[in-house]
PDB file of C-alpha atoms in Angstrom:
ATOM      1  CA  UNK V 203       5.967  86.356  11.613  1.00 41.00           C
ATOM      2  CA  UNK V 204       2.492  85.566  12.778  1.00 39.00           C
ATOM      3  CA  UNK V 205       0.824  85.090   9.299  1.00 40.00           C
ATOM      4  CA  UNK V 206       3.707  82.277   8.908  1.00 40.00           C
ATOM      5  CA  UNK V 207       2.650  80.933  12.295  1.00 41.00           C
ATOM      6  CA  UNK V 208      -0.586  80.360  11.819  1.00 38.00           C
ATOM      7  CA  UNK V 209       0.101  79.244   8.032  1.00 42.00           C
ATOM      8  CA  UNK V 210       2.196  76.830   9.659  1.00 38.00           C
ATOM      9  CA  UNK V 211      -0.242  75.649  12.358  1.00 45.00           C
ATOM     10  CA  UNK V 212      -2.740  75.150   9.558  1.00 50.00           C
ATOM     11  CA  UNK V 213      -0.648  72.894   7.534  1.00 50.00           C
ATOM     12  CA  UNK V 214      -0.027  70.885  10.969  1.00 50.00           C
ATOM     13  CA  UNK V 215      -3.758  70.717  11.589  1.00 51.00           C
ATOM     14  CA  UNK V 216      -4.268  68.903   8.063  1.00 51.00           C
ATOM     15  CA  UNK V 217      -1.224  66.561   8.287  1.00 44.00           C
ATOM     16  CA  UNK V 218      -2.393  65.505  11.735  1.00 51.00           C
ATOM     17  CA  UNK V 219      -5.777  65.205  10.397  1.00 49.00           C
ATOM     18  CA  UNK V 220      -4.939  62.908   7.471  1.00 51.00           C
ATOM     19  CA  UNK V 221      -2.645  60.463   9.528  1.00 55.00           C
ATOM     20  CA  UNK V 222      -5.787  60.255  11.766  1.00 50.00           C
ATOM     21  CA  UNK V 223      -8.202  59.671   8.587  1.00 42.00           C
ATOM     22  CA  UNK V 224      -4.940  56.941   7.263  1.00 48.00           C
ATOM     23  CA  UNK V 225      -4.991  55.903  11.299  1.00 50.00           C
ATOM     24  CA  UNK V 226      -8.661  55.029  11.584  1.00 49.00           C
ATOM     25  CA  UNK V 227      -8.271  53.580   7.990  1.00 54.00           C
ATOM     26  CA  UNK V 228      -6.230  51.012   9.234  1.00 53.00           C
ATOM     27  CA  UNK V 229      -7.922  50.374  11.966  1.00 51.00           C
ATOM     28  CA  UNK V 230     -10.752  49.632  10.235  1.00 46.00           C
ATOM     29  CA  UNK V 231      -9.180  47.738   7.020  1.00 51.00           C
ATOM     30  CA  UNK V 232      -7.336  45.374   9.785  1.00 46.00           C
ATOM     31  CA  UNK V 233     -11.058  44.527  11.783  1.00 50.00           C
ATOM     32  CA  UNK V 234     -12.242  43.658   8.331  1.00 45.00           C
ATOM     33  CA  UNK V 235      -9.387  41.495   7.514  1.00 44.00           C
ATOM     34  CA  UNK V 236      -9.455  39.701  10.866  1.00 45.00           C
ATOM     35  CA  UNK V 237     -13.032  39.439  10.274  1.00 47.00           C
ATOM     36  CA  UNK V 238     -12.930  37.475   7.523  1.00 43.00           C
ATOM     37  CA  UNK V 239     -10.242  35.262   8.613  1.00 46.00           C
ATOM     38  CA  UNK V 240     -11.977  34.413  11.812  1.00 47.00           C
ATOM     39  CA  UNK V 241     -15.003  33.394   9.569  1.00 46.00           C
ATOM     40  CA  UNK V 242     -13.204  31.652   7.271  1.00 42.00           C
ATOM     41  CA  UNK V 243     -11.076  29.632  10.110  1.00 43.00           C
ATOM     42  CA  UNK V 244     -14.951  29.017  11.658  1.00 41.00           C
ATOM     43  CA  UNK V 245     -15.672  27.488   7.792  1.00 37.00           C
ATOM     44  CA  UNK V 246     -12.374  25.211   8.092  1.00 32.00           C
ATOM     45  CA  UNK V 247     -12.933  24.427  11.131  1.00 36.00           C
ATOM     46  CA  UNK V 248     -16.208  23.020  11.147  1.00 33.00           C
ATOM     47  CA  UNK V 249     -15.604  21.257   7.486  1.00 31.00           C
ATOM     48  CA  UNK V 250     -12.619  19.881   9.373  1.00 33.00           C
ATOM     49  CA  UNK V 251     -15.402  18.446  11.802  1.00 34.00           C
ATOM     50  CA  UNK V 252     -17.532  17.200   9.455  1.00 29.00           C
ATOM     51  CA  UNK V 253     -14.978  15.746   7.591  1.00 29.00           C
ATOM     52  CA  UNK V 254     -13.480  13.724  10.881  1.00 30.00           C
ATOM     53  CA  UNK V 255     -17.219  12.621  11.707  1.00 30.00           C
ATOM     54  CA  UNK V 256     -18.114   9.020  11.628  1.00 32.00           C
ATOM     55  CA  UNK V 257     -20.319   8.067   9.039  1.00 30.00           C
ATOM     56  CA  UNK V 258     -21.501   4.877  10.509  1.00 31.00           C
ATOM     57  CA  UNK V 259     -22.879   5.506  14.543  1.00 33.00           C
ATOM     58  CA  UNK V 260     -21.051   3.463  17.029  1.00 35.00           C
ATOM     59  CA  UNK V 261     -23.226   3.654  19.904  1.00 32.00           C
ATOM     60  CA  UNK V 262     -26.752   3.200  18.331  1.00 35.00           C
ATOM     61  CA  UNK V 263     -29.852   4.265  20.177  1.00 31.00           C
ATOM     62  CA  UNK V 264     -31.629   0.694  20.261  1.00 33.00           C
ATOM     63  CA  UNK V 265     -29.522  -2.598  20.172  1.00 38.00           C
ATOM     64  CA  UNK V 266     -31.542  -4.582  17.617  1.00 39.00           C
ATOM     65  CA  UNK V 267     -29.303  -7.662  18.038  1.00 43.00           C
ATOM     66  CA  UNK V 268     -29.300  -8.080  21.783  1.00 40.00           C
ATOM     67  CA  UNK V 269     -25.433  -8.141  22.076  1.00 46.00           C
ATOM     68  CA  UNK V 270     -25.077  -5.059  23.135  1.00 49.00           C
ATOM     69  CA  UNK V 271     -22.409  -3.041  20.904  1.00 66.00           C
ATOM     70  CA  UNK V 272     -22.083  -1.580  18.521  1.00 90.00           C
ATOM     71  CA  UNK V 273     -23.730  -2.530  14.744  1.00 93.00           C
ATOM     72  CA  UNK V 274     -21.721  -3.796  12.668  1.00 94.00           C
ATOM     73  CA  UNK V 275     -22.065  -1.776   9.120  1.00 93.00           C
ATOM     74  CA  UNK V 276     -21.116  -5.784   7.100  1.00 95.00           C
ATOM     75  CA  UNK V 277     -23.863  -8.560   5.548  1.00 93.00           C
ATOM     76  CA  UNK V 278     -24.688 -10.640   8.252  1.00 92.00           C
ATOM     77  CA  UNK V 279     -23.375 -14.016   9.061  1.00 91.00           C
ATOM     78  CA  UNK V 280     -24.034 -17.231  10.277  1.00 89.00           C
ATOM     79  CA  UNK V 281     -22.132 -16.264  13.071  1.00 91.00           C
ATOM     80  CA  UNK V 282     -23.318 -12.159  13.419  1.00 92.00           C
ATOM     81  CA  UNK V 283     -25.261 -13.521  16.672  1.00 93.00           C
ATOM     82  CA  UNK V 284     -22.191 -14.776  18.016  1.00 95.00           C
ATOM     83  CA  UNK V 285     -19.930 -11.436  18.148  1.00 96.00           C
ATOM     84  CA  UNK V 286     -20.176  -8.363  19.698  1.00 96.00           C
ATOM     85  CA  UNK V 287     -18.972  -5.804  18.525  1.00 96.00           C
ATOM     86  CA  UNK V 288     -16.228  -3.668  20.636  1.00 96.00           C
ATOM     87  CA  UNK V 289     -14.615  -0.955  18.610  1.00 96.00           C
ATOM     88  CA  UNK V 290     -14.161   0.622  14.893  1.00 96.00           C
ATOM     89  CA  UNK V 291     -10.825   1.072  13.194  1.00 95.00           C
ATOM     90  CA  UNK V 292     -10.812   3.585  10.394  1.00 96.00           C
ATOM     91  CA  UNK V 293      -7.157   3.451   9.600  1.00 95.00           C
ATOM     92  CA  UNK V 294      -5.476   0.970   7.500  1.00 96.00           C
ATOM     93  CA  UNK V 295      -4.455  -1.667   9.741  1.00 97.00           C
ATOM     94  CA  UNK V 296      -1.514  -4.847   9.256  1.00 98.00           C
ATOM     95  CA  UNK V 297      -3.061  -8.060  10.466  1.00 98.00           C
ATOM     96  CA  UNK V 298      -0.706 -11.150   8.760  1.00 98.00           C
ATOM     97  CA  UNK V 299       3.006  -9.969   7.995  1.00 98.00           C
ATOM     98  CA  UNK V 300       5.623 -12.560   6.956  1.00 98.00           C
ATOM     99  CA  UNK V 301       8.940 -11.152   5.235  1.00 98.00           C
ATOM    100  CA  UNK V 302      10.472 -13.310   2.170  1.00 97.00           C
ATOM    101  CA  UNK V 303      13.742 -13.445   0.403  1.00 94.00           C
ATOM    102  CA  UNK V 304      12.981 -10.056  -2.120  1.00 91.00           C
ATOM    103  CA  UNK V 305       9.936  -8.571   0.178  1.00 96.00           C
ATOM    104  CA  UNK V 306       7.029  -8.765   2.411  1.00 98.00           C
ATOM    105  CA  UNK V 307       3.773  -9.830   2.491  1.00 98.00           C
ATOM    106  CA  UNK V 308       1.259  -8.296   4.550  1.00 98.00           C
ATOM    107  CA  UNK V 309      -2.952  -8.251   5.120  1.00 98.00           C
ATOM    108  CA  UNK V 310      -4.185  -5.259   5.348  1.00 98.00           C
ATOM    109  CA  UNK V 311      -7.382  -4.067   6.305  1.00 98.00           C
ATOM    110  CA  UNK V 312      -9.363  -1.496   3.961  1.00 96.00           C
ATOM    111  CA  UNK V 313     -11.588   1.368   5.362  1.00 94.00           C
ATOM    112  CA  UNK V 314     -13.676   0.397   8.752  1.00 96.00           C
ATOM    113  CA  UNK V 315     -12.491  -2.611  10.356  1.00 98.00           C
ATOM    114  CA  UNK V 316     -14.754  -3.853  13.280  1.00 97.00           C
ATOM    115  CA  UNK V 317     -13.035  -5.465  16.393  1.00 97.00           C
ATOM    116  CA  UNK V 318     -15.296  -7.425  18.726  1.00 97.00           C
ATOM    117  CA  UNK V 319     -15.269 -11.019  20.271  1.00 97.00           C
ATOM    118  CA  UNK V 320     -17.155 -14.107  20.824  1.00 97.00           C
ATOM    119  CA  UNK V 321     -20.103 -14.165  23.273  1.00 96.00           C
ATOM    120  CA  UNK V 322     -20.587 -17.687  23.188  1.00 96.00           C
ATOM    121  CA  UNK V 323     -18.420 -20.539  22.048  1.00 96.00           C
ATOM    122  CA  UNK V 324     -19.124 -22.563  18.492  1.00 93.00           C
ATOM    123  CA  UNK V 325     -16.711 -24.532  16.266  1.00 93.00           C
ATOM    124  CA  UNK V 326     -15.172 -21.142  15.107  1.00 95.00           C
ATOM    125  CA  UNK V 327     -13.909 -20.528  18.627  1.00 96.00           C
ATOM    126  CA  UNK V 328     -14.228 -20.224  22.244  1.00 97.00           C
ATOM    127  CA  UNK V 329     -16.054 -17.367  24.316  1.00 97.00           C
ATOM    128  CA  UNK V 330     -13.576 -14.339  24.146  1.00 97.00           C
ATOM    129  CA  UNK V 331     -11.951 -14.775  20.939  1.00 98.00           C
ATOM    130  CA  UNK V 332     -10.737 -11.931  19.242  1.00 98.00           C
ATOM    131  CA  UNK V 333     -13.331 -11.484  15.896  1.00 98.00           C
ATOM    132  CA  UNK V 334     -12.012  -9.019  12.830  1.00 98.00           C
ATOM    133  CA  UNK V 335     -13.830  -8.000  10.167  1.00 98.00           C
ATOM    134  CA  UNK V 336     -13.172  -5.794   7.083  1.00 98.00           C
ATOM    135  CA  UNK V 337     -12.224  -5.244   3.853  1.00 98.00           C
ATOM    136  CA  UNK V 338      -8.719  -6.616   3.753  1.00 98.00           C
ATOM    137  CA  UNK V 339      -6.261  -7.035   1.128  1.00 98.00           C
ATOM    138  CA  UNK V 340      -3.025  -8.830   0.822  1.00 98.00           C
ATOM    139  CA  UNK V 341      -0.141  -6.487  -0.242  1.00 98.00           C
ATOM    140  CA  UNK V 342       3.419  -7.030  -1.249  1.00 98.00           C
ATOM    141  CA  UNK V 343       5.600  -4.266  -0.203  1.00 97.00           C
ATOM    142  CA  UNK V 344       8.713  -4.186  -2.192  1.00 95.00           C
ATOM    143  CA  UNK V 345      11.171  -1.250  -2.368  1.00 92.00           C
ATOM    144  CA  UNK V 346       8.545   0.867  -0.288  1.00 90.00           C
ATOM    145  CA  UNK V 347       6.172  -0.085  -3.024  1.00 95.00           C
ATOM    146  CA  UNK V 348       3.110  -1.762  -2.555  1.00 97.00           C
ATOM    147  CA  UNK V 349       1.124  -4.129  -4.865  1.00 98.00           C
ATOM    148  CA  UNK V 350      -2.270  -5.593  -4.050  1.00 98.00           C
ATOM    149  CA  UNK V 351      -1.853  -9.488  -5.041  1.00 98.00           C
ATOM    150  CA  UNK V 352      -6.028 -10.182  -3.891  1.00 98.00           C
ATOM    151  CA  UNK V 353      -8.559  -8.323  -2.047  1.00 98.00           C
ATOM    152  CA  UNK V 354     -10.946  -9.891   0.793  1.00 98.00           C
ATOM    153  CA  UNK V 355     -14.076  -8.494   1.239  1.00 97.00           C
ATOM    154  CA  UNK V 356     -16.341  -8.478   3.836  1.00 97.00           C
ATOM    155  CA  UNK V 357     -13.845 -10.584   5.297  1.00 98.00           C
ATOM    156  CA  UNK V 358     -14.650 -12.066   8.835  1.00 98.00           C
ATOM    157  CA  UNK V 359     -12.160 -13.935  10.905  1.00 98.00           C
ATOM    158  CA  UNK V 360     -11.806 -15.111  14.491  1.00 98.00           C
ATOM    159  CA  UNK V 361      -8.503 -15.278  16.596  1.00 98.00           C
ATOM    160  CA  UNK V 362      -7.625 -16.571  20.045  1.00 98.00           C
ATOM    161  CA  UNK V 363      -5.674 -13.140  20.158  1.00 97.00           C
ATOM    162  CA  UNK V 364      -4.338 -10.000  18.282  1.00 95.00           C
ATOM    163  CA  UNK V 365      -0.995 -11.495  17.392  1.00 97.00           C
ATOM    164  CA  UNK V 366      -0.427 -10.482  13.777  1.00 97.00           C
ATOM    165  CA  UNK V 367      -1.414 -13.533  11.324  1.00 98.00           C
ATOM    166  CA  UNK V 368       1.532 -14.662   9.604  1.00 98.00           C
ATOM    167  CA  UNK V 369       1.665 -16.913   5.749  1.00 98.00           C
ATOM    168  CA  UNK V 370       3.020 -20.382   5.585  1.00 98.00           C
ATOM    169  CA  UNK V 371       5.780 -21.022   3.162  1.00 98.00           C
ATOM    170  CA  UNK V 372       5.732 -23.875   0.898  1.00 98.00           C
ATOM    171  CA  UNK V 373       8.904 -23.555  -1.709  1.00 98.00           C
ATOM    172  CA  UNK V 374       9.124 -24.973  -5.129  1.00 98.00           C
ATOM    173  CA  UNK V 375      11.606 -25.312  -7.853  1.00 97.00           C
ATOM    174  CA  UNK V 376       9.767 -22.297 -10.047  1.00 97.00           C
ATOM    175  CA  UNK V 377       8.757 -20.408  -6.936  1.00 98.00           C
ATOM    176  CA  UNK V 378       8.350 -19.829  -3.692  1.00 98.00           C
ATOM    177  CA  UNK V 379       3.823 -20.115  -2.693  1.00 98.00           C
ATOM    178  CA  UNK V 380       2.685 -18.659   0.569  1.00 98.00           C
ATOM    179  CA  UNK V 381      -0.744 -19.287   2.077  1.00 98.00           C
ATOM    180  CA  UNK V 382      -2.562 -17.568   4.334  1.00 98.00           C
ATOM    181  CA  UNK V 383      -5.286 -19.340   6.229  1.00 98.00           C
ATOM    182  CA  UNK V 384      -7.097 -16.232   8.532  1.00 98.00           C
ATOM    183  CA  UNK V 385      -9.177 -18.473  10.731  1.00 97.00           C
ATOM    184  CA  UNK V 386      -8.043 -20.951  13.087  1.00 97.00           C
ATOM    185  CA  UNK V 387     -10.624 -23.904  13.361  1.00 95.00           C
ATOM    186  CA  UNK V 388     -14.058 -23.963  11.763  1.00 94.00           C
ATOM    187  CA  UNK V 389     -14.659 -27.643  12.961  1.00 86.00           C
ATOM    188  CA  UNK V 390     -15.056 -28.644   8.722  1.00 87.00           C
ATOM    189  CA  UNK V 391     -11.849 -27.646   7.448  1.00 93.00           C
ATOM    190  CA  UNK V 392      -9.710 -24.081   7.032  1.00 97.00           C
ATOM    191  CA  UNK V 393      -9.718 -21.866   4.076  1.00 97.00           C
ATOM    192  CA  UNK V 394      -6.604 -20.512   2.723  1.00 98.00           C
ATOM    193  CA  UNK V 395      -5.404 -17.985   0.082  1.00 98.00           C
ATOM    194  CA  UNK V 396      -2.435 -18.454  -2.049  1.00 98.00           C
ATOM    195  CA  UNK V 397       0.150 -16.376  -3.449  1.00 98.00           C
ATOM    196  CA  UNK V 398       3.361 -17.106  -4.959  1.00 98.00           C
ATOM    197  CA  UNK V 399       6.824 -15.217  -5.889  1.00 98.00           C
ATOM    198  CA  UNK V 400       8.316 -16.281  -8.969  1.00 97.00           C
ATOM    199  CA  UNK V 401      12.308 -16.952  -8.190  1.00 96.00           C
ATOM    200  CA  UNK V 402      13.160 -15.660 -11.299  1.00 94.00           C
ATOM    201  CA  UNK V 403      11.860 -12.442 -11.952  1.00 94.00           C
ATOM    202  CA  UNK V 404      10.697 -11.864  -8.031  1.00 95.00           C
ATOM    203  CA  UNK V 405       7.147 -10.871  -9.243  1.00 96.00           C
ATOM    204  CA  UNK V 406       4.343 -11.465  -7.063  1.00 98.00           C
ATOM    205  CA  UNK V 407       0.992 -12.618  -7.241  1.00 98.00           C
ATOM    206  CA  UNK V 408      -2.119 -14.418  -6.369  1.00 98.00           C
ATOM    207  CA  UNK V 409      -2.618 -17.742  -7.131  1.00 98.00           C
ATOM    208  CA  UNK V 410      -6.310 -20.043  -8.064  1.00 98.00           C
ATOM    209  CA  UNK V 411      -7.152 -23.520  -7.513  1.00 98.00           C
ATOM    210  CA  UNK V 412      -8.763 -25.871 -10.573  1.00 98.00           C
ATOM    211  CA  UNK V 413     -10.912 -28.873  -9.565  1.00 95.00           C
ATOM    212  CA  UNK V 414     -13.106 -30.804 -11.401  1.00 92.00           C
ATOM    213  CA  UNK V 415     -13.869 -27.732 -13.716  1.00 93.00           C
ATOM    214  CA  UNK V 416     -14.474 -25.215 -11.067  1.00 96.00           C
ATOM    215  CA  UNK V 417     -12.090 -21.958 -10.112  1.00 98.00           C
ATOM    216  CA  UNK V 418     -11.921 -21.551  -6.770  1.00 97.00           C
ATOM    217  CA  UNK V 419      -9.931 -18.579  -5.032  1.00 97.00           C
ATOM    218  CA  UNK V 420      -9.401 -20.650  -1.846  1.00 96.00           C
ATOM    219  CA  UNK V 421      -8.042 -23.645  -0.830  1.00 97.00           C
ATOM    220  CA  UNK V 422     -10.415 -25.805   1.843  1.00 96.00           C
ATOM    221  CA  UNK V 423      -7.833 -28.219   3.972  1.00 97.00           C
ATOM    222  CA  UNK V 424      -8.176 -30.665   6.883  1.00 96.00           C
ATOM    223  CA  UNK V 425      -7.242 -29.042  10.082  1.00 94.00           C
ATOM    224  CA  UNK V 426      -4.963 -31.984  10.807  1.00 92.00           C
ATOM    225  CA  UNK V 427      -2.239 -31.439   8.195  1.00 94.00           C
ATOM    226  CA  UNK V 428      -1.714 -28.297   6.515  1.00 96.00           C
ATOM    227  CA  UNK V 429      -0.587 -28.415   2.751  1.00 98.00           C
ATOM    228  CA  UNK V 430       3.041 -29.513   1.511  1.00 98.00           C
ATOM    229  CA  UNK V 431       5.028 -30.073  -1.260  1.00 98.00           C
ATOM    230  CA  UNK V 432       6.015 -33.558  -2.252  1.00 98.00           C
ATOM    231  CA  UNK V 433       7.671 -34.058  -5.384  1.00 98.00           C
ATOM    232  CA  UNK V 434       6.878 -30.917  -7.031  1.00 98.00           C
ATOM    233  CA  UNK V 435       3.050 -31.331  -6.099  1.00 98.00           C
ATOM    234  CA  UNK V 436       1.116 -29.795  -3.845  1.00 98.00           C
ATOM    235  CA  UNK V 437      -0.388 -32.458  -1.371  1.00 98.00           C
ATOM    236  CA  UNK V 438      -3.684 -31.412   0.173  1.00 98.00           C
ATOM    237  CA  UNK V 439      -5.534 -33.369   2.527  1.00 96.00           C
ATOM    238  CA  UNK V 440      -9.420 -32.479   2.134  1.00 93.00           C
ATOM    239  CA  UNK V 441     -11.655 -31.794   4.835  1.00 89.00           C
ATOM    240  CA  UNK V 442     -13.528 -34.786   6.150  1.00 85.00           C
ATOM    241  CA  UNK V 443     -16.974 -35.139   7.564  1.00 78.00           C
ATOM    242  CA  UNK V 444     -19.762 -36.931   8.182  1.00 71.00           C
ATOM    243  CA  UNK V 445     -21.208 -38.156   5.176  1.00 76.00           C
ATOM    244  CA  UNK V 446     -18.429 -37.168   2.706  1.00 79.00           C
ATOM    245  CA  UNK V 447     -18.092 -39.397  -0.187  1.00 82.00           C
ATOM    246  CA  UNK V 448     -15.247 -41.803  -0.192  1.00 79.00           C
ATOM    247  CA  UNK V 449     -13.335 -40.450  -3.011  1.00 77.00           C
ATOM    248  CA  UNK V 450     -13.550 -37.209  -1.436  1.00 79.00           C
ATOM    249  CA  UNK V 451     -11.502 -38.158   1.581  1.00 84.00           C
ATOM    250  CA  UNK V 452      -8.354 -38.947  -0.140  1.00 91.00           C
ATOM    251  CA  UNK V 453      -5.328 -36.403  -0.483  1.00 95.00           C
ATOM    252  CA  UNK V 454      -5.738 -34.240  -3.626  1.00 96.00           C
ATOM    253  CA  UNK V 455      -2.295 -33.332  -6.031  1.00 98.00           C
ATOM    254  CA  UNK V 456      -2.086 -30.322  -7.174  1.00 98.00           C
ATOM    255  CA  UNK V 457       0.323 -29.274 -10.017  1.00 98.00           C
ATOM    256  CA  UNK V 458       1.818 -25.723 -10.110  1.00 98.00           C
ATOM    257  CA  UNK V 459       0.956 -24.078 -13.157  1.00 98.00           C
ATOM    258  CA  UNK V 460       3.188 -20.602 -12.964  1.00 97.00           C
ATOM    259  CA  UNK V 461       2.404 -19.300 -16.378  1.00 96.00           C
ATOM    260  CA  UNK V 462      -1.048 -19.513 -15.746  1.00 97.00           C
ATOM    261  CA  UNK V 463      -0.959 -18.838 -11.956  1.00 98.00           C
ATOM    262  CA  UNK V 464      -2.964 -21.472 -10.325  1.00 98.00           C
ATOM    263  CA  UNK V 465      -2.587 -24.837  -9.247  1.00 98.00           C
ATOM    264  CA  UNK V 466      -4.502 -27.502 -10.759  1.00 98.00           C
ATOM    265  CA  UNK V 467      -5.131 -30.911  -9.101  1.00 97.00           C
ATOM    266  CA  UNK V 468      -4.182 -34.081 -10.665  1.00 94.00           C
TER     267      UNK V 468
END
């Protein structure tokens, strides 16, 4: 009986001392695992940091421009002096929404979009105005499908406000033309961009002018009377100044050319 005791305490001896050896095992496999996972969520989490970082600097050390903002990351303008810069949008952003019969049209702004105002007051608008300035394009969302009909870049455009932007509707017999004229008074005329939606097939897209020769992908009109349609032509009264020529003052036809998309004037 006591040689089977201690045979039997022996055995006990090495089973305890193997679940230790598996025990500490464990132990040690598990530090090692969470370890590694704490390094690698320490990886993530700074690429995730990186990643989120602004490229561009918002609140530069030195102010070269006086106006005290932030740079603006855009060529400059005649009109740079003018803004100052208040905040940077990094999101896609709807500035001009108008819904037709089959979709909707929208601007949209691309990558960083800088949001300032006016410091002083100039023919493009009072001190205060809103000022926007991006890469935009105009989309047409259709069936939760969007199609870019023209892109805008470096686009720069002053508001009295944020109120979305919205495109004027001029309907013809082929097809209904929207344009969409960003600023609001430039003191020589507004620029506008056309698109139209054929009635027909409901396809969308953007639309050029043809004068004397030249392609032009905007359409310069007085700020007294926006464009219209009159007997199947599109009646545009040009921007007068001082010193324009006389033949240059009177209202300019254009005829709707779908096939070709673009209007040319008569």
């Amino acid at each position: 009986m006591y040689y089977v005791k201690v045979k039997l305490s022996r055995e006990s001896e090495r089973v305890t001392i193997k679940r230790t050896v598996l025990f500490l095992s464990s132990i040690l496999s598990l530090s090692l695992l969470l370890a590694c996972n704490n390094q690698q969520n320490s990886e993530i989490s700074m690429e995730n940091e990186l990643a989120t970082t602004n490229v561009f600097p918002e609140l530069p050390a030195s102010d070269p421009t006086g106006t005290g903002g932030i740079l603006s990351q855009f060529p400059e303008s005649d009109i740079s002096e003018s803004i100052s810069i208040d905040s940077v949008n990094y999101t896609p952003f709807v500035r001009a929404k108008t819904y037709t019969e089959q979709g909707t049209l929208l601007m949209v702004s691309n990558g960083r979009e800088e949001l300032g105002h006016l410091i002083v007051s100039s023919v493009m608008g009072v001190e205060g105005d809103r000022t926007f300035h991006s890469n935009y394009s105009i989309v047409y969302r259709q069936d939760n499908q969007d199609k870019v009909l023209l892109n805008l870049p470096a686009l720069l455009y002053i508001q009295p406000s944020d109120k979305l932007l919205s495109f004027d509707k001029i309907s013809f017999k082929e097809a209904d033309v929207y344009l969409l004229t960003p600023q609001y008074q430039t003191g020589h005329g507004l620029e506008c961009y056309a698109v139209a939606i054929n009635k027909m097939s409901g396809d969308a897209f953007s639309l050029k002018f043809i004068r004397k020769g030249y392609v032009f992908e905007k359409l310069v009109y007085s700020e007294k009377q926006i464009p219209f349609n009159q007997n199947e032509r599109l009646v545009v009264h040009p921007a007068v100044g001082a010193g324009t020529p006389e033949e240059d003052t009177k209202e300019i036809h254009y005829k709707l050319d779908l096939a070709n998309r673009q209007f040319i004037a008569e």
